[in-house]
CSV table of N, CA and C in Angstrom, one decimal:
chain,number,residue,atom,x,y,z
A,1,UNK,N,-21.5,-21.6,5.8
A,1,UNK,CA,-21.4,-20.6,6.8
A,1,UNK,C,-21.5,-19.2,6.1
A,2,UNK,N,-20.7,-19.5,4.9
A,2,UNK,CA,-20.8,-17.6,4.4
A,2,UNK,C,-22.3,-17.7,3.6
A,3,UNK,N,-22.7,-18.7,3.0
A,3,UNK,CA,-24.4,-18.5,2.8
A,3,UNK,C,-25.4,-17.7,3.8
A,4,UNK,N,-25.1,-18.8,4.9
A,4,UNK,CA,-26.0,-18.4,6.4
A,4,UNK,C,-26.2,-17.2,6.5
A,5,UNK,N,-24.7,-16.5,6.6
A,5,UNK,CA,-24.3,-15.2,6.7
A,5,UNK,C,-24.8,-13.9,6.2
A,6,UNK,N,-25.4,-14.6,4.8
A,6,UNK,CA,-25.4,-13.3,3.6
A,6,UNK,C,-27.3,-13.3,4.0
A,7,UNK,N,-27.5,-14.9,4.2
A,7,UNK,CA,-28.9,-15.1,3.9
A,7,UNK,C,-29.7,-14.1,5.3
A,8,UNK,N,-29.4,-14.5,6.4
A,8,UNK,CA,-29.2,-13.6,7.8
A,8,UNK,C,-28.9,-12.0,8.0
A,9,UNK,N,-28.0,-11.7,6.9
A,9,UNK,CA,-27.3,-10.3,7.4
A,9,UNK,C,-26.6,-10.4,8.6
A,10,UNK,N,-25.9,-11.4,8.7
A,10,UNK,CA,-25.3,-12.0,10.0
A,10,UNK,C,-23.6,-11.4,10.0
A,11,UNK,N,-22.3,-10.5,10.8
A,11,UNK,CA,-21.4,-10.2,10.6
A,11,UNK,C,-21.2,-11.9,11.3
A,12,UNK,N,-19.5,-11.9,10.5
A,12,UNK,CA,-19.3,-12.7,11.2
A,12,UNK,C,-17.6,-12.6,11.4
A,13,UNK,N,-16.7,-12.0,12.9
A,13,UNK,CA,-16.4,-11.2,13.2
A,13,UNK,C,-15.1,-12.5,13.0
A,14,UNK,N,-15.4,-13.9,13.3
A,14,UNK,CA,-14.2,-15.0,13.9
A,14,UNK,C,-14.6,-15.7,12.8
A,15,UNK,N,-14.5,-15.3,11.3
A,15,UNK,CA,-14.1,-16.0,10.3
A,15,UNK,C,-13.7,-15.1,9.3
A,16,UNK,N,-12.4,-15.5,8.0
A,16,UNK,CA,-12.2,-14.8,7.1
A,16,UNK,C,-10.8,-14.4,7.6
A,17,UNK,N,-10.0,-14.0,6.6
A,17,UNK,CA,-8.8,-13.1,6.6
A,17,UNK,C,-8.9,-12.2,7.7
A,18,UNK,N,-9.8,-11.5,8.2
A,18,UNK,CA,-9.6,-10.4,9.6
A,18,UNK,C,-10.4,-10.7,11.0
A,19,UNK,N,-10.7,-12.5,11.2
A,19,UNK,CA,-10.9,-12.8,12.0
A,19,UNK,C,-9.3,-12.9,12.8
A,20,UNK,N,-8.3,-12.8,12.4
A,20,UNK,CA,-7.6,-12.3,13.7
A,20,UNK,C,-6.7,-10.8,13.0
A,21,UNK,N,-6.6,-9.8,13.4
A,21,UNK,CA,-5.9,-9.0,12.6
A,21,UNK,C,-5.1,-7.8,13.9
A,22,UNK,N,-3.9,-7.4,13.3
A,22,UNK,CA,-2.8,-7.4,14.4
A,22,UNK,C,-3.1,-5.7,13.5
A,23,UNK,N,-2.8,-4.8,14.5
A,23,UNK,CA,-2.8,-3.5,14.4
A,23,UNK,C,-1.8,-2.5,15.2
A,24,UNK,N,-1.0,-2.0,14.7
A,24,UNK,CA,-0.2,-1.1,15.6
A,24,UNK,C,-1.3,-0.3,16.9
A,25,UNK,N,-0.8,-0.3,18.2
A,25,UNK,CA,-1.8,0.6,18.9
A,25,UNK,C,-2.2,2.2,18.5
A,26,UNK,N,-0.2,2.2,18.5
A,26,UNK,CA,0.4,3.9,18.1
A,26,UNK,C,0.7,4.2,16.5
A,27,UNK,N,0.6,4.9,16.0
A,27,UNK,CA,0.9,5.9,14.9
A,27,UNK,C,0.0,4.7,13.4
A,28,UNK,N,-0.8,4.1,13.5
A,28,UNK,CA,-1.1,4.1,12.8
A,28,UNK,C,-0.9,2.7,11.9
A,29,UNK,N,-0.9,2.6,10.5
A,29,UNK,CA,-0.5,1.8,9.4
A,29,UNK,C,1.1,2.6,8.9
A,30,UNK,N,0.9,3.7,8.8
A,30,UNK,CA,1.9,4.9,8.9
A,30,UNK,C,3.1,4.2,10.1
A,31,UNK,N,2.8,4.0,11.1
A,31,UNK,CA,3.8,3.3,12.6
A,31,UNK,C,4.6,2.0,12.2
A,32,UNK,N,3.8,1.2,11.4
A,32,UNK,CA,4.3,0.0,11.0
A,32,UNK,C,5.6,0.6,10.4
A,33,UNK,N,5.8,1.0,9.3
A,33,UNK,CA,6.9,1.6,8.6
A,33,UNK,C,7.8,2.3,9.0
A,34,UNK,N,7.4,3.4,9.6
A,34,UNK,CA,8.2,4.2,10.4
A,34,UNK,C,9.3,3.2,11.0
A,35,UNK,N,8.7,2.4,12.1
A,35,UNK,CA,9.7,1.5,13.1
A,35,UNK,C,10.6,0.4,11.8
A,36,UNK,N,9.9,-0.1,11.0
A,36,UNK,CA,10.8,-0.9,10.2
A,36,UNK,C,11.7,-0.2,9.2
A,37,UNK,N,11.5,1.1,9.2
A,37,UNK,CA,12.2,1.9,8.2
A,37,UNK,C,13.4,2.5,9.7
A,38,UNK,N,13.2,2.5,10.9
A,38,UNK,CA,14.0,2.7,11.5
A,38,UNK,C,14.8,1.7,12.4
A,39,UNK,N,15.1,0.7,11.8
A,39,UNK,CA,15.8,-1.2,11.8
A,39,UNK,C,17.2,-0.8,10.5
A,40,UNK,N,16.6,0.0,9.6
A,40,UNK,CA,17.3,0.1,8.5
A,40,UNK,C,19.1,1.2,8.5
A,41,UNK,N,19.5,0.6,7.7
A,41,UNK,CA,21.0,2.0,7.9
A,41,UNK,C,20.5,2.9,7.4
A,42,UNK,N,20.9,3.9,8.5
A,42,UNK,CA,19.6,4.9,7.8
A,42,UNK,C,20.6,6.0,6.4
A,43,UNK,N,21.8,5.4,6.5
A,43,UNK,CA,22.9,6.0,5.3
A,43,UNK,C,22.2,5.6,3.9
A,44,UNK,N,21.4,4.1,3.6
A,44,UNK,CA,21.4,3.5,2.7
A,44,UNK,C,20.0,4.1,2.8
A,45,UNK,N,19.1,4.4,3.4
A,45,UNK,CA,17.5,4.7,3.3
A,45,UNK,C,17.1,6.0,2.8
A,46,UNK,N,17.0,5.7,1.1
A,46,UNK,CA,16.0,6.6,0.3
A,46,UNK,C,14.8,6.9,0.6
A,47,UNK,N,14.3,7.7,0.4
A,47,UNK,CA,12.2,8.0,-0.2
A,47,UNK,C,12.3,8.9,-1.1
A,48,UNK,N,11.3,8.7,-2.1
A,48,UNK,CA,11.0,9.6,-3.0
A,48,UNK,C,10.8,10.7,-3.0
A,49,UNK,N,11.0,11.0,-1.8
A,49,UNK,CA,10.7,13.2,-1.7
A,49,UNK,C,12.3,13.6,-1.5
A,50,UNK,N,12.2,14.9,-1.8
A,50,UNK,CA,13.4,15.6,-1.4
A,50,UNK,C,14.4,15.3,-2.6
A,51,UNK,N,13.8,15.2,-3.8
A,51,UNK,CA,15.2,14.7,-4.9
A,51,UNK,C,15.5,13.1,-4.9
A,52,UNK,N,14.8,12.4,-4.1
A,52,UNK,CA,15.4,10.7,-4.2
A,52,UNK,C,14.8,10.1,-4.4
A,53,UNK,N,13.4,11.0,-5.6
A,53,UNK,CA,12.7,10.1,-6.8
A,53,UNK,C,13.9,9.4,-7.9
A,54,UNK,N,13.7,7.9,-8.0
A,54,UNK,CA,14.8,7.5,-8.8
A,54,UNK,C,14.0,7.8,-10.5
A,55,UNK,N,15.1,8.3,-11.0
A,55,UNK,CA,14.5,8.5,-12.7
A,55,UNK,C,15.1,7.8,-13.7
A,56,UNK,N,16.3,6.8,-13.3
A,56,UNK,CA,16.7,6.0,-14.2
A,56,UNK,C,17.7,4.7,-13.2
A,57,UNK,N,17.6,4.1,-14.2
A,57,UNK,CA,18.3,2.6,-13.4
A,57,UNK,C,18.8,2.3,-14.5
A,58,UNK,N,20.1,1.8,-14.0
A,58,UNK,CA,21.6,1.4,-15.0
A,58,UNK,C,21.9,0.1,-14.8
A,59,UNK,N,21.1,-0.9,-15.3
A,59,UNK,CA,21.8,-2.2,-15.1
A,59,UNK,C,23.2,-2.8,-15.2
A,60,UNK,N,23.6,-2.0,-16.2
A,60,UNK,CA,24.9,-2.5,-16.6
A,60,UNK,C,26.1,-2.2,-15.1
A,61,UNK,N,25.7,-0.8,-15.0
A,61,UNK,CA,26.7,0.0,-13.8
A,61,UNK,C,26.2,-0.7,-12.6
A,62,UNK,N,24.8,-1.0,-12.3
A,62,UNK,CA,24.0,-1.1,-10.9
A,62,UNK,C,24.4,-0.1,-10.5
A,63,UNK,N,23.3,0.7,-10.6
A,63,UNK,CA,23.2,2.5,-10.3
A,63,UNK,C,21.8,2.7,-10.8
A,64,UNK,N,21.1,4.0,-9.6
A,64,UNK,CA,20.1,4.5,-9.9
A,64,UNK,C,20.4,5.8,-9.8
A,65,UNK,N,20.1,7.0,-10.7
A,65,UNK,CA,20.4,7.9,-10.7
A,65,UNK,C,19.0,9.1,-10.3
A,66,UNK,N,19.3,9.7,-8.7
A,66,UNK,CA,17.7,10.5,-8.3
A,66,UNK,C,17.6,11.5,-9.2
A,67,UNK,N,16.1,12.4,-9.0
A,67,UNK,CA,16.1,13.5,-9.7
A,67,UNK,C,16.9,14.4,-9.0
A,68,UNK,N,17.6,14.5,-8.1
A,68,UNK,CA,18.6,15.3,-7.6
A,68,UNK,C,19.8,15.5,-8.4
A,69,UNK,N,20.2,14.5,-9.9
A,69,UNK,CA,21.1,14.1,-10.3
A,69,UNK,C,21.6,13.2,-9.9
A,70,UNK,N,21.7,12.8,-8.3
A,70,UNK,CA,22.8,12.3,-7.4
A,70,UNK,C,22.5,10.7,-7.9
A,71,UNK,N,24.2,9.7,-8.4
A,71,UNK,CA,23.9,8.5,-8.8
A,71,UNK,C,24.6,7.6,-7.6
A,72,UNK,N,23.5,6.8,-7.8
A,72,UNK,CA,24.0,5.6,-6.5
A,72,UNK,C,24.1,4.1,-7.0
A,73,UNK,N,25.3,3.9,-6.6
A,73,UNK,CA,25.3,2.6,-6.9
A,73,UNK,C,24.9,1.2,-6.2
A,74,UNK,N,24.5,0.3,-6.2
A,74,UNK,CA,23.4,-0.8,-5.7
A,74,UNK,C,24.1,-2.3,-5.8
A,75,UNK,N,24.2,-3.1,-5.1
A,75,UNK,CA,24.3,-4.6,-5.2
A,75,UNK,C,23.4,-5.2,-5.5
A,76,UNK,N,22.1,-5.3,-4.9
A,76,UNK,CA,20.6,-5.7,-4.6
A,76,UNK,C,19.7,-4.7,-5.1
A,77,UNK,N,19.3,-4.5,-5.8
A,77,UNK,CA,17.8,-2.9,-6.0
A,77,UNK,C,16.7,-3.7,-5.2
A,78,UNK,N,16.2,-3.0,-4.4
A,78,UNK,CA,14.7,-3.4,-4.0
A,78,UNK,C,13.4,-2.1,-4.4
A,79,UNK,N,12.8,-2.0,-5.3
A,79,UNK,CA,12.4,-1.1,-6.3
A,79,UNK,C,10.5,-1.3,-5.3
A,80,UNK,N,10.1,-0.5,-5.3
A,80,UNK,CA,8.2,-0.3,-4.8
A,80,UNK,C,8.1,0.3,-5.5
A,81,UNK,N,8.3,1.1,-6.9
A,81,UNK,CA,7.6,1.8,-7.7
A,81,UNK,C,6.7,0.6,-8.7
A,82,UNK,N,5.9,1.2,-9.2
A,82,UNK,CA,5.3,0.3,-10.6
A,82,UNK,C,6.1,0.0,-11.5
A,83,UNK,N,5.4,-0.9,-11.5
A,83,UNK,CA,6.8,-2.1,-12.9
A,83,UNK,C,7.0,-1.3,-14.0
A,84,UNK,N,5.3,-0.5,-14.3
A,84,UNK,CA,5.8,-0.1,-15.6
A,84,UNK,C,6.3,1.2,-15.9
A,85,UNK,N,6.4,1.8,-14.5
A,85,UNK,CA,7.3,3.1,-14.6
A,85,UNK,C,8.8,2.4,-14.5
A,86,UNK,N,8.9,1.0,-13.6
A,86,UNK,CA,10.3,0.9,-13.7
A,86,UNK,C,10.7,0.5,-15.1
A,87,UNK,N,10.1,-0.4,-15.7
A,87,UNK,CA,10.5,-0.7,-17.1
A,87,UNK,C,10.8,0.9,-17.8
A,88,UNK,N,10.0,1.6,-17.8
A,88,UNK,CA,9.8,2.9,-18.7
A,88,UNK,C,11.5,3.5,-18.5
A,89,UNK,N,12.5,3.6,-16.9
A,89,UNK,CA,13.7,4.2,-16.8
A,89,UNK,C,14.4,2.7,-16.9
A,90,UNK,N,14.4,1.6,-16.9
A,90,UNK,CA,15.7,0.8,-17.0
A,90,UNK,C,16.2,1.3,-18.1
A,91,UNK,N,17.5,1.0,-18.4
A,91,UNK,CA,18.5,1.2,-18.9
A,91,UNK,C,19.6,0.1,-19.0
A,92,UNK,N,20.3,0.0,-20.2
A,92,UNK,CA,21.6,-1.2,-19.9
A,92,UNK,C,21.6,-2.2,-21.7
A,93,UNK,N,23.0,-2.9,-21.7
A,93,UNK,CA,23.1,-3.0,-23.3
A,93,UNK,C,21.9,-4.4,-23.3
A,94,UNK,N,21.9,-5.2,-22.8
A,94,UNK,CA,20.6,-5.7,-23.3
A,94,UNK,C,19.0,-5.8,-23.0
A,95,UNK,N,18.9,-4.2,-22.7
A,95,UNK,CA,17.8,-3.6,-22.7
A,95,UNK,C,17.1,-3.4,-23.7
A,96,UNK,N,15.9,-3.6,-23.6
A,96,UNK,CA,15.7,-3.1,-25.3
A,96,UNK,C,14.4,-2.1,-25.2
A,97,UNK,N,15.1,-0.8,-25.2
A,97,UNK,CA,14.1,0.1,-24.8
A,97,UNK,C,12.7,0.4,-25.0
A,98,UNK,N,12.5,0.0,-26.4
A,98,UNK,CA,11.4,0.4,-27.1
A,98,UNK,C,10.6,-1.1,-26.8
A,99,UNK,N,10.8,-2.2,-26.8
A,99,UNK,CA,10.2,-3.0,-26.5
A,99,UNK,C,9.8,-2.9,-24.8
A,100,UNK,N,10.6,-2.8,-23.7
A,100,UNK,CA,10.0,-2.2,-22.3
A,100,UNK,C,8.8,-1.0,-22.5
A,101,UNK,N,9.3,-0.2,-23.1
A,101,UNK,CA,8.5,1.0,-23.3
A,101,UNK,C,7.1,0.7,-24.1
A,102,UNK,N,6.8,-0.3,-25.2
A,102,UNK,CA,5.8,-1.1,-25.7
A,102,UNK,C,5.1,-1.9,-24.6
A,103,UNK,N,5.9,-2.8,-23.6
A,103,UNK,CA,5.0,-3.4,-22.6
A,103,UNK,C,4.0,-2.1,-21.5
A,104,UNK,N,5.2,-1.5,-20.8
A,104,UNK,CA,5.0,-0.6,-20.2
A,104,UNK,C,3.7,0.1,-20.5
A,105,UNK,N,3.7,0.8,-21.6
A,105,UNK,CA,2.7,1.2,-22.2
A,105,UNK,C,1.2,0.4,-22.3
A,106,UNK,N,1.3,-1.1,-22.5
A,106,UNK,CA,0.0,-2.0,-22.4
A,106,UNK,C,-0.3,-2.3,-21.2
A,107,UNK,N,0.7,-2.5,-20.2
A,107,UNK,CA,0.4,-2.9,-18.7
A,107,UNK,C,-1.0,-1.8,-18.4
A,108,UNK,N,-1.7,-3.1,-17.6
A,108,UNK,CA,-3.3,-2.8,-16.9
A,108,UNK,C,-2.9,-3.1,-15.6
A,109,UNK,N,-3.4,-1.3,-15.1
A,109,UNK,CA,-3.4,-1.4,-13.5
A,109,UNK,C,-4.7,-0.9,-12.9
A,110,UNK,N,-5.0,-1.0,-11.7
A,110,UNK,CA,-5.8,-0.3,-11.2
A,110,UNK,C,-5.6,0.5,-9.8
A,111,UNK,N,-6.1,1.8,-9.5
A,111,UNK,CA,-6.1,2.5,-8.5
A,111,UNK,C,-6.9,2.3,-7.2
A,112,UNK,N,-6.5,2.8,-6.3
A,112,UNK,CA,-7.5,2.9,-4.8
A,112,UNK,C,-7.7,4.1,-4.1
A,113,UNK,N,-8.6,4.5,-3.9
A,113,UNK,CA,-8.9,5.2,-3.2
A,113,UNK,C,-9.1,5.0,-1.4
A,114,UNK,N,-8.6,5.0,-0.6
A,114,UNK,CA,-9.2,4.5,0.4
A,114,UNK,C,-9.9,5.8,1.6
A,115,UNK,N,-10.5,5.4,2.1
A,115,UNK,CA,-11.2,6.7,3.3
A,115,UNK,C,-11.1,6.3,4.4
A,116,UNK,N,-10.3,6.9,5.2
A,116,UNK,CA,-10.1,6.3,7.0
A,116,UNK,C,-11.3,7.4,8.0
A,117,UNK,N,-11.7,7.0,8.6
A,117,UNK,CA,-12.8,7.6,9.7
A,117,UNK,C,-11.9,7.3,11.1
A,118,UNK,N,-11.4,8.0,11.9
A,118,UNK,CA,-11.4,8.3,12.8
A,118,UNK,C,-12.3,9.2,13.9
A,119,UNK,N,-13.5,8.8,14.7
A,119,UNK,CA,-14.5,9.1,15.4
A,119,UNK,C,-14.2,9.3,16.4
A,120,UNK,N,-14.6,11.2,16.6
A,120,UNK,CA,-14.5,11.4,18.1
A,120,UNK,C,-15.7,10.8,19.3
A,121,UNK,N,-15.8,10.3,20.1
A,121,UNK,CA,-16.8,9.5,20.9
A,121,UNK,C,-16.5,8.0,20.3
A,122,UNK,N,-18.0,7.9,20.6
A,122,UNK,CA,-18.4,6.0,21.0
A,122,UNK,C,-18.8,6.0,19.0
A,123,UNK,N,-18.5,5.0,19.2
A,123,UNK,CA,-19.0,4.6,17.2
A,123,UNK,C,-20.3,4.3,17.3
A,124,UNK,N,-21.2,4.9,16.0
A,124,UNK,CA,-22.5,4.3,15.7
A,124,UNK,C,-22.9,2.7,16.7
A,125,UNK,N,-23.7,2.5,16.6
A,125,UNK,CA,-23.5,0.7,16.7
A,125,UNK,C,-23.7,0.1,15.2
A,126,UNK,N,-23.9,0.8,14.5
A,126,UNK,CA,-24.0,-0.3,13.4
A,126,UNK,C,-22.5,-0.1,12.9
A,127,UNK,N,-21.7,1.0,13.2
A,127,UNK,CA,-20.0,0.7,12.9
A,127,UNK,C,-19.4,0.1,13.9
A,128,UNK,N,-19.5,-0.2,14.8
A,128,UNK,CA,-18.8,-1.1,16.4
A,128,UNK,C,-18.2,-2.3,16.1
A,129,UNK,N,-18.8,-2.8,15.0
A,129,UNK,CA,-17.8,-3.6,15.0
A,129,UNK,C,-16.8,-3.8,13.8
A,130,UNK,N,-17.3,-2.8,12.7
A,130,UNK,CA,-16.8,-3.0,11.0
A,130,UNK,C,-15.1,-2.1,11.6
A,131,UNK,N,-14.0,-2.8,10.6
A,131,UNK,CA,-13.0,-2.6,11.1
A,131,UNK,C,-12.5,-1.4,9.5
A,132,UNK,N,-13.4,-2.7,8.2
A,132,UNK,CA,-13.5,-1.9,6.8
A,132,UNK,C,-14.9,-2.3,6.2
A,133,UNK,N,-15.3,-1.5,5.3
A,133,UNK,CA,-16.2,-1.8,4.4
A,133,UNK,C,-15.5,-1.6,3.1
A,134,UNK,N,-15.9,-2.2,2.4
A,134,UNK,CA,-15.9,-2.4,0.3
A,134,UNK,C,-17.0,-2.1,-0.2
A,135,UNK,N,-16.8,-1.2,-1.2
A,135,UNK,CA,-18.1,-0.8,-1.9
A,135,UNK,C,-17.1,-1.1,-3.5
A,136,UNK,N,-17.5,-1.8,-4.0
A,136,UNK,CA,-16.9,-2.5,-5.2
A,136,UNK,C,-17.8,-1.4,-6.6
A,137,UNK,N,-18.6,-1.2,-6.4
A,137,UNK,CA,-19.7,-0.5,-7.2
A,137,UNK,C,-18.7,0.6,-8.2
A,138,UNK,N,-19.0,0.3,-9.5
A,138,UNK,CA,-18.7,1.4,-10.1
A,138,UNK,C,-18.8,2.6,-10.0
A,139,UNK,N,-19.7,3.0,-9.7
A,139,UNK,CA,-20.5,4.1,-9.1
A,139,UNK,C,-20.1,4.9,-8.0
A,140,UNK,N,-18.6,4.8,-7.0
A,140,UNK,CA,-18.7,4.7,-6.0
A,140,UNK,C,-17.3,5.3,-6.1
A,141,UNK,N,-17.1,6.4,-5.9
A,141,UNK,CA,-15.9,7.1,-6.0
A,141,UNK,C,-14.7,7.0,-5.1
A,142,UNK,N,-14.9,5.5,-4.1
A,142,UNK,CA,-14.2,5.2,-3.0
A,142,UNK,C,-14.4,3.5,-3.0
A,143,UNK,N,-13.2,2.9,-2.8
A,143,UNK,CA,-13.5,1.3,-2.6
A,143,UNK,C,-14.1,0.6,-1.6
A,144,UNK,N,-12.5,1.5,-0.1
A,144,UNK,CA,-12.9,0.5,1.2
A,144,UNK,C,-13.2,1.9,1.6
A,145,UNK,N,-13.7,1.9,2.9
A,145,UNK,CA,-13.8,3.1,4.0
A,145,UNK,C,-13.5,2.3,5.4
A,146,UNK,N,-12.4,2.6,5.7
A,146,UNK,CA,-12.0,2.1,7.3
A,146,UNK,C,-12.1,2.6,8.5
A,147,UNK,N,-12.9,2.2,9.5
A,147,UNK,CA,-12.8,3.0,10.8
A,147,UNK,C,-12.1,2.6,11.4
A,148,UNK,N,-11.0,3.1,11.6
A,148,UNK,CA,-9.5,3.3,12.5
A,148,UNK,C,-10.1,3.4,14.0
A,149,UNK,N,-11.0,4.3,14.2
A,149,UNK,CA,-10.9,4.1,15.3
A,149,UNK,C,-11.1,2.6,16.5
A,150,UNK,N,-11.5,2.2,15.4
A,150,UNK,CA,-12.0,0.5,16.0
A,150,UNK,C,-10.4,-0.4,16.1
A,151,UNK,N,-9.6,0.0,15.3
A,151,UNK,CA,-8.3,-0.5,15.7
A,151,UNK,C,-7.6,-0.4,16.6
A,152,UNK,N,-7.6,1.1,16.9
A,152,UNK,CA,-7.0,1.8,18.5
A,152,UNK,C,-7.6,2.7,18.7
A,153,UNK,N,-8.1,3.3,20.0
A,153,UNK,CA,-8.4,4.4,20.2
A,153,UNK,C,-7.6,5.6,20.1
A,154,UNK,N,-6.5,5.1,19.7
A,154,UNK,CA,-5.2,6.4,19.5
A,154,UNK,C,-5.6,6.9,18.4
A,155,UNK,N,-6.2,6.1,17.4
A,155,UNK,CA,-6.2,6.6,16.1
A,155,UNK,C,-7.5,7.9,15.8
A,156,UNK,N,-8.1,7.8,16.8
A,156,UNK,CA,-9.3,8.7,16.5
A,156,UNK,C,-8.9,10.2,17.9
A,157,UNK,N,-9.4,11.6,17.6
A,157,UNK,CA,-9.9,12.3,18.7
A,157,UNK,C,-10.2,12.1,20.1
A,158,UNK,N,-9.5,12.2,21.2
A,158,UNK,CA,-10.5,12.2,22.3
A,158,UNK,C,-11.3,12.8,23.0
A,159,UNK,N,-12.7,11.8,23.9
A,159,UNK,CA,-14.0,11.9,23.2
A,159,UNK,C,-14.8,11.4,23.1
């Protein structure tokens, strides 16, 4: 099928990972979070702006201390930064800094850039039905490019 496909220039819209794909109507990829970040106590709910970039983590204490100064103590850490920035601030007696700070240091990551199009009016037809495109290309100063508007019309200008 995905031969057929390539050999044809055939989309093929009801096969692959985004043959069924679920999209907030309202606010976005941005909406998703919002509402699940608003499930949460909102006493316990950090983000990294405003001083509650964490800059060190205390295993021994279970404590993260923000750049605000302000130290918080933890049962569970559930950590979204990069491993190897988290490795870079752990702390604690069987830490062994310089060896973290050696991995840290070798860890291979890679970046994304992504581009969202939201279109005032009717979409090209040759974009009507692309939800993303990939351009893998070295050369190519951007990965995927997404037209949002094809998710919801909320997401684009009206138009």
């Amino acid at each position: 099928r995905v031969a057929r496909n390539i050999i044809h220039n055939t989309d093929d819209a009801g096969w692959g990972p985004n043959a069924t794909f679920r999209f907030p109507l309202h606010g976005g990829t941005g909406g998703i979070w919002s509402r699940l970040a608003s499930k949460l106590p909102q006493d316990k709910l950090r983000c990294g702006s405003d001083g509650n970039a964490v800059v060190k983590v205390d295993l021994d204490a279970k404590t993260v201390t923000l750049a605000s100064g302000e130290t918080v103590a933890y049962d569970t850490l559930i950590s979204t930064m990069s491993f190897n920035h988290l490795l870079q601030i752990t702390t604690g007696k069987d830490v062994d800094t310089k060896l973290f700070n050696d991995v840290a240091s070798k860890m291979v990551y890679s970046a994304t850039n992504v581009v969202g199009f939201g279109m005032k009016g009717a979409p090209p037809a040759h974009l009507k039905t692309k939800c993303w495109m990939y351009f893998p290309e070295a050369d190519s100063p951007f990965y995927r490019a997404t037209v949002f508007s094809n998710y919801s019309p909320n997401n684009a200008p009206e138009g």
